[in-house]
Coordinates of C-alpha atoms in Angstrom, one line a residue:
M16 CA 101.2 -18.8 65.6
Q17 CA 101.0 -18.0 61.8
S18 CA 99.1 -15.1 61.1
I19 CA 97.3 -13.6 57.5
R20 CA 96.4 -10.0 56.3
L21 CA 93.4 -9.6 55.0
F22 CA 91.9 -6.6 54.2
G23 CA 94.3 -4.7 56.5
Y24 CA 93.4 -6.9 59.3
S25 CA 95.8 -9.5 60.8
L26 CA 94.0 -12.8 61.3
S27 CA 95.6 -15.7 62.8
G28 CA 95.8 -19.1 60.8
F29 CA 93.5 -20.8 63.5
H30 CA 90.9 -17.7 62.4
V31 CA 90.8 -18.5 59.0
F32 CA 90.6 -22.3 59.5
L33 CA 87.4 -21.7 61.8
S34 CA 86.0 -19.1 59.6
L35 CA 86.4 -21.0 56.5
W36 CA 85.0 -24.4 58.3
T37 CA 82.0 -22.2 59.4
L38 CA 81.3 -20.8 55.8
A39 CA 81.8 -24.3 54.5
A40 CA 78.9 -25.4 56.9
L41 CA 76.5 -22.4 56.0
L42 CA 76.7 -23.5 52.3
Q43 CA 76.1 -27.1 53.2
S44 CA 73.0 -26.6 55.4
Y45 CA 71.4 -23.9 52.8
F46 CA 71.7 -26.7 50.1
M47 CA 70.9 -29.4 52.0
D48 CA 67.2 -30.8 52.7
L49 CA 66.3 -31.5 56.5
S50 CA 66.6 -34.8 57.5
G51 CA 63.5 -36.5 59.2
E52 CA 64.9 -36.1 62.4
E53 CA 65.7 -32.6 61.9
A54 CA 62.5 -31.7 60.6
Y55 CA 61.3 -33.3 64.2
Y56 CA 63.3 -30.8 66.0
V57 CA 62.1 -27.8 64.2
L58 CA 58.2 -29.0 65.3
F59 CA 59.6 -28.9 68.8
A60 CA 60.6 -25.6 68.0
R61 CA 57.4 -24.4 66.8
S62 CA 55.7 -26.2 69.6
I63 CA 58.1 -24.6 72.3
D64 CA 58.0 -26.1 75.8
L65 CA 60.2 -26.9 78.9
G66 CA 60.8 -30.5 77.8
Y67 CA 59.7 -33.1 75.3
L68 CA 59.5 -36.9 75.4
D69 CA 62.4 -37.8 73.5
H70 CA 64.5 -34.9 74.6
P71 CA 65.3 -31.8 77.0
P72 CA 64.2 -28.6 75.4
M73 CA 67.7 -27.2 74.3
V74 CA 67.7 -28.7 70.5
A75 CA 64.3 -26.8 70.8
F76 CA 65.5 -23.3 71.9
A77 CA 68.4 -23.3 69.4
T78 CA 66.1 -24.1 66.5
Y79 CA 63.5 -21.8 67.7
L80 CA 66.4 -18.7 67.5
G81 CA 67.9 -19.8 64.4
E82 CA 64.2 -19.6 62.9
L83 CA 63.5 -16.3 64.2
L84 CA 66.4 -14.8 62.1
I85 CA 66.1 -17.3 58.8
Q86 CA 63.0 -19.2 57.7
N87 CA 64.6 -21.9 55.9
E88 CA 67.0 -24.9 56.2
L89 CA 70.0 -22.7 57.0
G90 CA 68.0 -20.7 59.8
A91 CA 66.8 -23.9 61.4
R92 CA 70.6 -25.1 61.7
L93 CA 72.3 -21.7 62.1
L94 CA 72.8 -22.3 66.2
F95 CA 74.0 -25.5 65.8
I96 CA 76.7 -24.5 63.2
L97 CA 77.5 -21.7 65.8
M98 CA 77.7 -24.1 68.7
S99 CA 80.1 -26.2 66.7
S100 CA 82.5 -23.7 65.5
C101 CA 82.7 -22.7 68.9
S102 CA 83.5 -26.0 70.1
L103 CA 86.2 -25.8 68.0
Y104 CA 87.6 -22.7 69.8
L105 CA 87.2 -24.0 72.9
M106 CA 88.9 -27.3 71.8
F107 CA 92.0 -25.3 70.8
D108 CA 92.1 -23.3 73.6
L109 CA 92.2 -26.0 76.0
V110 CA 95.2 -27.7 74.2
D111 CA 96.9 -24.5 74.6
R112 CA 96.6 -23.4 71.0
K113 CA 99.7 -25.1 70.2
N114 CA 100.5 -27.0 67.0
L115 CA 98.0 -25.5 64.4
K116 CA 98.4 -28.3 61.8
L117 CA 98.0 -31.1 63.7
F118 CA 94.8 -29.8 65.3
V119 CA 93.4 -29.1 61.7
F120 CA 93.9 -32.5 60.5
L121 CA 93.2 -34.5 63.9
S122 CA 89.7 -32.4 64.0
M123 CA 89.2 -32.5 60.3
G124 CA 89.6 -36.4 60.8
L125 CA 86.8 -36.9 63.2
L126 CA 83.2 -37.8 61.7
A127 CA 81.4 -36.3 64.6
V128 CA 83.0 -33.2 64.1
H129 CA 82.1 -33.0 60.2
A130 CA 78.3 -34.3 61.0
G131 CA 77.7 -31.7 64.1
S132 CA 78.7 -28.8 61.8
F133 CA 75.7 -28.9 59.5
L134 CA 73.1 -30.8 61.2
I135 CA 70.7 -30.2 63.8
K136 CA 71.5 -32.7 66.1
T137 CA 71.2 -32.9 70.2
D138 CA 74.8 -34.0 70.6
V139 CA 76.2 -30.8 69.4
P140 CA 75.1 -28.5 72.5
L141 CA 75.8 -31.3 74.4
L142 CA 79.3 -31.3 73.1
F143 CA 79.5 -27.4 73.2
G144 CA 78.2 -27.8 76.9
E145 CA 81.0 -30.5 78.0
L146 CA 83.7 -28.6 76.7
L147 CA 82.5 -25.5 78.5
F148 CA 82.2 -27.8 81.5
F149 CA 86.1 -29.0 81.1
Y150 CA 87.3 -25.5 80.2
C151 CA 85.5 -24.1 83.6
Y152 CA 86.7 -26.9 85.6
K153 CA 90.5 -26.7 84.8
H154 CA 90.2 -23.5 85.7
F155 CA 88.1 -24.3 88.9
L156 CA 90.9 -26.5 89.9
D157 CA 93.3 -23.6 90.2
K158 CA 91.3 -20.9 91.2
P159 CA 87.6 -21.5 92.6
S160 CA 86.4 -18.1 91.9
L161 CA 82.7 -17.3 91.7
K162 CA 83.4 -16.6 87.9
Y163 CA 84.1 -20.3 87.5
C164 CA 81.3 -21.7 89.9
V165 CA 78.7 -20.1 87.8
G166 CA 80.6 -21.0 84.4
L167 CA 80.6 -24.8 85.9
A168 CA 77.0 -24.4 86.9
F169 CA 75.9 -23.0 83.5
A170 CA 78.0 -25.4 81.8
I171 CA 76.7 -28.6 83.6
A172 CA 72.6 -27.3 83.3
F173 CA 73.5 -26.8 79.5
M174 CA 74.7 -30.4 79.4
F175 CA 71.4 -31.6 81.2
L176 CA 69.4 -29.5 79.0
S177 CA 71.0 -30.9 75.9
K178 CA 70.8 -34.6 76.5
Y179 CA 70.6 -37.1 79.9
H180 CA 74.1 -38.0 78.6
G181 CA 75.8 -35.3 80.2
V182 CA 74.8 -37.1 83.9
L183 CA 77.9 -39.4 82.7
I184 CA 80.4 -36.2 82.4
V185 CA 79.8 -34.9 85.7
F186 CA 79.3 -38.4 87.5
F187 CA 82.8 -39.4 86.2
T188 CA 84.4 -36.1 87.0
L189 CA 83.1 -36.3 90.5
L190 CA 84.3 -40.3 91.0
S191 CA 87.8 -38.9 89.7
N192 CA 88.1 -36.3 92.5
P193 CA 86.1 -37.2 95.9
R194 CA 87.6 -34.6 97.5
L195 CA 85.5 -32.1 96.0
F196 CA 82.9 -33.1 98.3
T197 CA 84.9 -31.3 101.2
Q198 CA 85.5 -27.9 99.4
K199 CA 82.9 -24.8 99.7
P200 CA 83.1 -23.8 96.0
F201 CA 81.7 -27.5 95.2
Y202 CA 78.2 -26.2 97.0
K203 CA 78.3 -23.2 95.3
V204 CA 78.3 -24.9 92.1
L205 CA 75.8 -27.6 93.1
F206 CA 73.5 -24.5 94.6
L207 CA 73.3 -23.1 91.1
T208 CA 73.0 -26.1 89.0
V209 CA 70.1 -27.2 91.3
L210 CA 68.3 -23.5 90.7
L211 CA 68.9 -23.5 86.8
M212 CA 67.2 -27.1 86.0
L213 CA 64.0 -26.4 88.8
P214 CA 61.6 -25.1 85.9
Y215 CA 63.1 -28.3 84.3
A216 CA 62.3 -30.7 87.2
F217 CA 59.1 -29.1 87.4
W218 CA 58.1 -29.9 83.9
Q219 CA 59.3 -33.5 84.7
Y220 CA 57.1 -33.7 87.7
Q221 CA 53.9 -32.1 85.7
N222 CA 54.5 -34.5 83.2
D223 CA 54.6 -37.6 85.1
W224 CA 58.5 -37.9 84.9
M225 CA 57.3 -39.2 80.9
S226 CA 60.6 -38.7 79.5
L227 CA 62.8 -40.5 82.4
K228 CA 60.4 -43.4 81.9
F229 CA 60.7 -43.4 78.2
H230 CA 64.3 -43.7 78.0
L231 CA 64.5 -46.1 81.1
S232 CA 61.9 -48.9 80.1
D233 CA 59.8 -48.1 77.1
R234 CA 62.1 -48.0 74.2
S235 CA 61.2 -50.5 71.9
D236 CA 65.2 -51.4 71.4
I237 CA 65.4 -52.9 74.9
S238 CA 66.2 -56.3 74.3
F239 CA 69.2 -58.5 74.5
K240 CA 71.1 -59.5 71.2
W241 CA 74.6 -60.4 71.0
S242 CA 74.7 -58.5 67.6
N243 CA 74.0 -55.3 69.9
V244 CA 77.3 -56.1 72.0
L245 CA 79.4 -57.0 69.0
G246 CA 78.1 -54.0 67.0
Y247 CA 78.8 -51.7 69.9
L248 CA 82.7 -52.8 70.2
F249 CA 83.1 -52.6 66.5
S250 CA 81.7 -49.8 65.8
Q251 CA 83.3 -47.7 68.6
P252 CA 86.5 -47.2 66.7
L253 CA 84.6 -45.7 63.5
V254 CA 82.3 -43.5 65.7
L255 CA 85.4 -42.0 67.4
G256 CA 87.8 -41.5 64.2
P257 CA 87.6 -43.3 62.5
L258 CA 91.2 -43.4 61.2
V259 CA 92.8 -41.0 63.8
S260 CA 91.2 -42.7 66.5
I261 CA 94.0 -45.3 66.0
P262 CA 96.5 -43.2 66.9
M263 CA 94.8 -41.1 69.6
F264 CA 93.7 -44.3 71.7
I265 CA 97.7 -45.1 71.2
A266 CA 98.4 -41.6 73.0
V267 CA 96.1 -42.1 75.9
G268 CA 97.6 -45.1 76.6
K269 CA 101.2 -43.8 76.7
R270 CA 99.9 -40.7 79.2
K271 CA 101.7 -40.7 82.8
G272 CA 101.5 -38.8 85.4
L273 CA 97.9 -37.1 85.0
D274 CA 96.9 -33.9 87.2
L275 CA 93.4 -34.2 88.4
Y276 CA 91.8 -32.1 85.6
E277 CA 93.5 -34.6 83.0
K278 CA 92.5 -37.5 85.7
A279 CA 88.8 -36.4 85.2
L280 CA 89.2 -36.7 81.4
K281 CA 90.4 -40.4 81.7
Y282 CA 87.9 -41.1 84.0
V283 CA 85.3 -39.6 81.4
L284 CA 86.3 -41.5 78.6
I285 CA 86.6 -45.1 80.2
G286 CA 83.7 -44.5 82.0
V287 CA 81.8 -43.5 79.1
L288 CA 83.0 -46.4 77.3
V289 CA 82.5 -49.0 79.9
F290 CA 79.0 -47.8 80.7
F291 CA 77.6 -48.3 77.4
F292 CA 79.2 -51.4 76.6
L293 CA 77.4 -52.6 79.8
Q294 CA 73.8 -51.2 78.5
S295 CA 74.3 -52.9 74.9
F296 CA 73.8 -56.2 76.9
R297 CA 70.2 -54.9 77.3
V298 CA 69.4 -52.3 74.6
F299 CA 70.4 -51.3 71.2
I300 CA 73.6 -49.0 71.4
H301 CA 73.1 -46.1 68.9
K302 CA 76.2 -45.1 67.4
H303 CA 76.3 -41.2 68.4
W304 CA 75.8 -41.9 72.0
T305 CA 79.1 -42.3 72.9
S306 CA 80.0 -38.7 71.2
I307 CA 80.7 -37.5 74.6
A308 CA 84.0 -39.8 75.0
L309 CA 85.3 -37.7 71.8
V310 CA 86.3 -34.5 73.9
P311 CA 88.4 -36.3 76.6
L312 CA 90.0 -38.5 74.0
F313 CA 90.8 -35.4 72.2
L314 CA 92.1 -33.8 75.1
L315 CA 93.9 -36.6 76.6
S316 CA 95.7 -37.6 73.3
Y317 CA 96.7 -34.0 72.0
P318 CA 99.8 -33.5 74.2
Y319 CA 101.1 -36.6 73.5
L320 CA 100.7 -36.6 69.8
A321 CA 101.9 -32.9 69.8
E322 CA 105.1 -34.1 71.1
R323 CA 106.0 -37.2 69.1
E324 CA 106.9 -36.7 65.7
K325 CA 106.4 -40.0 64.0
L326 CA 103.2 -40.1 65.4
Q327 CA 101.9 -36.6 64.7
K328 CA 102.9 -37.3 61.0
T329 CA 101.0 -40.4 61.0
T330 CA 97.6 -38.9 62.5
I331 CA 98.1 -35.9 60.1
L332 CA 98.1 -38.2 57.5
L333 CA 95.2 -40.2 58.5
G334 CA 93.3 -36.9 58.9
K335 CA 94.0 -35.8 55.6
I336 CA 93.1 -39.2 54.0
T337 CA 89.7 -38.6 56.1
L338 CA 89.0 -35.5 55.1
V339 CA 89.4 -36.1 51.4
A340 CA 87.3 -39.1 51.6
L341 CA 84.6 -37.3 53.2
I342 CA 84.6 -34.2 50.7
P343 CA 82.4 -35.8 48.1
V344 CA 80.1 -37.4 51.0
R345 CA 79.1 -33.9 52.2
L346 CA 78.8 -32.4 48.5
Y347 CA 76.3 -35.8 48.2
F348 CA 74.7 -34.9 51.3
A349 CA 73.9 -31.1 49.8
F350 CA 73.4 -32.0 46.2
D351 CA 71.7 -35.1 44.3
I352 CA 75.0 -36.4 42.4
L353 CA 74.2 -40.0 42.4
P354 CA 72.8 -42.2 39.7
K355 CA 69.1 -43.2 40.8
Q356 CA 70.7 -47.0 41.1
F357 CA 73.1 -46.1 44.1
V358 CA 70.5 -44.4 46.4
D359 CA 68.4 -46.5 49.0
S360 CA 64.7 -46.0 48.3
S361 CA 64.3 -46.3 52.5
G362 CA 66.5 -43.2 53.2
P363 CA 66.9 -40.8 50.0
L364 CA 68.2 -37.1 51.3
H365 CA 67.2 -34.8 48.4
H366 CA 63.8 -33.7 46.8
W367 CA 61.7 -33.7 49.8
E368 CA 59.4 -30.9 49.0
R369 CA 58.9 -32.7 45.6
W370 CA 58.1 -35.8 47.7
S371 CA 55.5 -33.5 49.6
E372 CA 53.9 -31.9 46.8
Q373 CA 53.4 -35.6 45.6
L374 CA 51.8 -36.9 48.6
D375 CA 49.5 -33.8 48.4
S376 CA 48.6 -34.6 45.1
V377 CA 48.1 -38.6 45.5
S378 CA 45.9 -38.0 49.1
A379 CA 43.8 -35.5 47.4
G380 CA 43.1 -33.3 50.5
R381 CA 42.7 -36.1 52.6
S382 CA 44.7 -36.1 56.3
I383 CA 48.0 -37.9 56.0
V384 CA 49.0 -40.4 58.7
F385 CA 52.5 -42.2 58.9
V386 CA 52.8 -45.5 60.4
N387 CA 55.5 -45.3 63.0
S388 CA 57.7 -42.7 61.1
Y389 CA 57.6 -39.2 63.1
E390 CA 60.3 -38.6 60.6
N391 CA 58.1 -38.3 57.3
A392 CA 55.2 -36.8 59.1
S393 CA 58.2 -34.0 60.2
R394 CA 59.1 -33.9 56.8
Y395 CA 55.8 -33.6 55.1
Q396 CA 54.7 -30.8 57.9
Y397 CA 57.6 -28.7 57.3
Y398 CA 58.0 -28.9 53.4
A399 CA 54.2 -28.9 52.9
D400 CA 53.2 -26.8 55.6
K401 CA 50.3 -28.7 56.2
E402 CA 49.8 -30.9 59.3
A403 CA 50.4 -34.8 59.4
H404 CA 50.2 -37.3 62.1
T405 CA 52.0 -40.6 62.8
L406 CA 50.5 -43.7 64.5
S407 CA 52.7 -45.4 66.9
T408 CA 52.2 -48.7 67.1
F409 CA 52.5 -51.3 70.0
Y410 CA 55.9 -52.5 68.8
F411 CA 57.7 -49.1 68.3
N412 CA 58.0 -45.9 70.5
N413 CA 55.7 -43.1 71.5
T414 CA 56.9 -40.0 69.9
Q415 CA 56.2 -36.3 70.8
F416 CA 53.4 -36.7 68.4
D417 CA 51.5 -38.6 70.8
Y418 CA 51.4 -35.6 73.2
W419 CA 50.4 -33.2 70.8
D420 CA 46.6 -32.8 69.6
Y421 CA 46.9 -34.1 66.0
E422 CA 45.3 -37.6 66.8
E423 CA 42.1 -35.7 68.2
L424 CA 42.1 -33.5 65.1
I425 CA 41.4 -36.7 62.7
Q426 CA 39.3 -38.7 64.2
G427 CA 36.2 -40.3 62.1
K428 CA 38.0 -38.8 58.6
E429 CA 38.9 -40.3 55.8
V430 CA 42.5 -40.6 56.1
F431 CA 45.2 -41.1 53.8
L432 CA 47.2 -43.7 55.9
I433 CA 51.1 -44.5 54.7
N434 CA 53.1 -47.7 55.7
H435 CA 56.4 -47.1 56.8
K436 CA 58.3 -50.4 56.8
R437 CA 56.1 -53.7 57.5
N438 CA 54.4 -55.2 54.6
N439 CA 50.6 -55.5 55.2
P440 CA 47.9 -56.5 52.2
N441 CA 45.6 -53.3 53.4
F442 CA 48.0 -51.2 51.8
S443 CA 48.7 -50.4 48.0
A444 CA 51.9 -51.7 46.1
P445 CA 54.6 -49.7 46.7
F446 CA 55.2 -47.1 44.3
D447 CA 58.9 -45.0 44.1
A448 CA 57.8 -41.0 44.9
D449 CA 59.5 -38.5 43.2
N450 CA 62.5 -38.2 45.2
R451 CA 63.0 -42.3 45.0
S452 CA 61.3 -43.3 48.6
Q453 CA 58.7 -45.6 48.2
I454 CA 55.2 -44.9 49.3
R455 CA 52.5 -47.7 50.2
Y456 CA 49.0 -46.2 51.2
A457 CA 45.4 -47.3 52.3
V458 CA 42.2 -44.7 52.3
V459 CA 40.7 -45.4 55.6
A460 CA 37.3 -44.0 55.7
D461 CA 36.5 -43.4 59.3
Y462 CA 39.7 -43.4 60.9
R463 CA 40.1 -44.0 64.7
S464 CA 43.0 -44.4 67.3
Y465 CA 43.7 -44.5 70.9
A466 CA 46.8 -43.2 71.6
Q467 CA 45.1 -41.3 74.5
V468 CA 44.1 -43.9 76.3
D469 CA 46.0 -45.3 79.2
I470 CA 46.5 -48.6 81.0
E471 CA 48.5 -49.1 84.3
I472 CA 48.3 -52.7 85.4
N473 CA 49.0 -53.7 88.8
E474 CA 53.1 -53.9 89.9
P475 CA 53.4 -57.6 90.0
S476 CA 54.8 -59.1 93.3
E477 CA 58.1 -60.5 91.5
S478 CA 60.9 -58.5 91.6
E479 CA 61.4 -59.7 87.9
G480 CA 58.1 -58.9 86.5
Y481 CA 55.2 -60.8 86.1
V482 CA 56.0 -64.9 86.2
F483 CA 53.9 -67.3 84.2
G484 CA 54.2 -71.0 83.8
V485 CA 53.9 -71.9 80.1
G486 CA 50.4 -71.2 78.5
E487 CA 49.2 -70.0 81.9
T488 CA 46.5 -67.5 82.4
K489 CA 46.0 -64.9 85.4
I490 CA 43.3 -62.5 85.9
V491 CA 45.0 -59.1 86.7
E492 CA 43.3 -55.9 87.6
A493 CA 44.4 -52.1 86.0
T494 CA 43.4 -48.5 85.8
I495 CA 42.3 -47.3 82.5
S496 CA 42.2 -43.8 81.7
N497 CA 41.0 -41.5 78.6
R498 CA 43.1 -38.5 78.4
G499 CA 41.3 -37.9 75.0
S500 CA 38.3 -35.6 74.0
Y501 CA 36.5 -38.4 72.7
P502 CA 34.7 -41.9 74.2
L503 CA 36.7 -45.4 74.1
K504 CA 33.9 -47.9 72.5
L505 CA 35.2 -51.4 72.7
N506 CA 33.5 -53.6 70.3
S507 CA 34.1 -56.8 68.6
S508 CA 31.2 -56.5 66.1
G509 CA 31.6 -55.2 62.5
D510 CA 34.0 -54.7 59.7
M511 CA 36.5 -52.7 62.0
P512 CA 36.3 -54.2 65.6
V513 CA 37.8 -52.0 68.8
V514 CA 39.5 -54.2 71.1
L515 CA 42.2 -54.6 74.0
S516 CA 44.6 -56.9 73.0
Q517 CA 47.8 -58.1 74.9
Y518 CA 51.2 -58.4 72.7
F519 CA 54.2 -60.2 73.3
L520 CA 57.1 -58.7 72.2
R521 CA 61.0 -58.5 72.4
G522 CA 62.2 -55.7 71.0
E523 CA 60.0 -54.8 67.9
Q524 CA 59.7 -58.0 67.1
Q525 CA 56.1 -59.5 67.8
L526 CA 55.9 -63.3 69.4
G527 CA 52.2 -63.5 69.5
S528 CA 49.0 -61.6 70.7
K529 CA 45.5 -62.3 72.3
V530 CA 42.6 -60.0 73.0
V531 CA 42.1 -59.2 76.5
L532 CA 38.7 -57.1 76.2
D533 CA 36.3 -56.6 73.6
S534 CA 33.4 -54.5 75.6
L535 CA 34.0 -51.4 77.5
F536 CA 32.5 -47.4 77.5
L537 CA 35.0 -45.0 78.8
D538 CA 34.0 -41.6 78.5
S539 CA 36.5 -38.5 77.7
G540 CA 38.4 -37.8 80.9
A541 CA 37.2 -41.0 82.8
S542 CA 39.3 -43.6 84.9
K543 CA 37.9 -47.0 85.9
R544 CA 39.4 -49.9 87.3
I545 CA 39.1 -53.3 85.1
K546 CA 39.8 -56.9 85.6
F547 CA 41.1 -58.9 82.2
E548 CA 42.6 -62.5 82.0
L549 CA 46.4 -62.2 80.7
S550 CA 48.2 -65.2 79.0
A551 CA 51.6 -66.4 78.8
P552 CA 53.1 -67.8 75.4
E553 CA 53.7 -71.1 74.6
T554 CA 57.7 -71.2 74.7
P555 CA 59.5 -70.4 77.8
G556 CA 61.8 -67.6 77.7
N557 CA 61.8 -63.6 78.7
Y558 CA 59.2 -61.5 77.1
Q559 CA 58.4 -58.1 77.3
M560 CA 54.3 -57.4 77.1
R561 CA 52.4 -54.4 75.9
L562 CA 48.5 -53.6 75.7
G563 CA 47.4 -51.9 72.9
I564 CA 43.9 -50.9 71.2
S565 CA 43.6 -51.8 67.5
Y566 CA 40.7 -50.6 65.1
G567 CA 40.0 -53.3 62.8
W568 CA 43.1 -54.5 61.2
I569 CA 45.1 -50.9 61.7
P570 CA 47.9 -51.8 64.1
A571 CA 47.2 -51.3 67.8
T572 CA 48.2 -48.1 69.5
I573 CA 50.5 -48.0 72.3
N574 CA 48.4 -48.3 75.9
S575 CA 50.8 -49.3 78.1
S576 CA 54.3 -49.4 79.6
R577 CA 56.4 -52.6 78.0
I578 CA 55.9 -55.0 81.1
K579 CA 58.6 -57.8 82.1
L580 CA 57.0 -61.2 81.3
K581 CA 59.1 -64.3 82.3
V582 CA 57.5 -67.7 81.1
K583 CA 58.7 -70.9 83.1
E584 CA 58.5 -74.6 82.2

């Protein structure tokens, strides 16, 4: 490997590349505003816990440690930059440190490598943990010493505490080598992993497995659409490349005579892609969910690419093209260099501090609540250094905001309510903020919301959920509980009635609603059994049903899980 002398020290070409790459990420992170998702994770870090509704705690721990060192955008991203650079180091080691030129342009041709180098993403620690897992697994197969048992257990726990997708990596690895179950060192790894995961498992138990329930059944994007399936199929070559994925898949297809380590890589690659293809029939697959397939794709394809001169040259060329194309994109992420007409008002990247200052001015000291926008509520908290809340409504998802105490602090206050996307005549006409985003708002004199109320309907006897005839009604029993510090008063009178309604949904699309209860008093901390009438839509089909409590014209909160509803003719 070529080396370079700098200030009297001899540095390998790889160390120079990695240093320059890390420096570029540090500079980009310093100049770039936080995205809404990143600001949300900063709030996680500022309310440190063993778990969160959306994710395990690793993203919060890493953000917290970075902010201890530096109190700005760079500090929040610091640990993610370091994990990204360490991931490249592990990748180069796993391909036996061969062919630096191919490694540089193949890795630089991967969109995920660029994005992961300067953003707070749960995928960054997940991929670092995955690479550490395969590094330890490779050595474990040769020599299952205690060192590699501990390393494997640590890597598995690190993945599980980063993102639930880590389960797939372990599952398909075990599937590739079932003889592991007959070997004593495997049970050392299992014991140590369980030990490391106990605190998180206890947190899940204490919180009624809320995170697992959310991801398995309560997401707003759970519904069948052909666009989800086709979108998944057409997006994967771009996600796993874009351009270099072509020679990488060709190389994987040509590989023969795989050892146990390489067999595990192949099982994970194919298993992950097939798993999410099947999942696309029931839920929208976010593009980055398959990022864990990138590691086995890279590691499996690299030896073949390194040995085939023609294919190697093509790969390097495609990597160079991608790198050149992404440089101006990365510059734009850091600097506002595009004319105004080219900026999408729904997703500007810059001047969020100015935006927060403008909101401060327009809201005139009122508490600020965003409808279904945890991203903007988080950005406002970060840049204005003031509290804000997001109202999660019946057609959307719960967020971690629903488990913090922001809602309770604003009850009965005059609130500056900001609409997210849906049109509503009660909100003002949109106006452009200084950062080119659009704001629609309404002032609510006596704000009320009821996200702290939970309603659990008796389980249906049918395995497919509740089955109704067209327009049929049924009396059901439920338990209603008030976790909030203020009473619930259902009342249909007045200008702003408080009522419990039944909503028919497909994903985020509302297909109808009906008031099911308009008179009830439930004190803080109390629970009671209630009966009410559920109805079916007039059109046959498969629906999701949810209960929500609304306050006047303000959209209802989420007060039950999504319930399957089948309407027969």
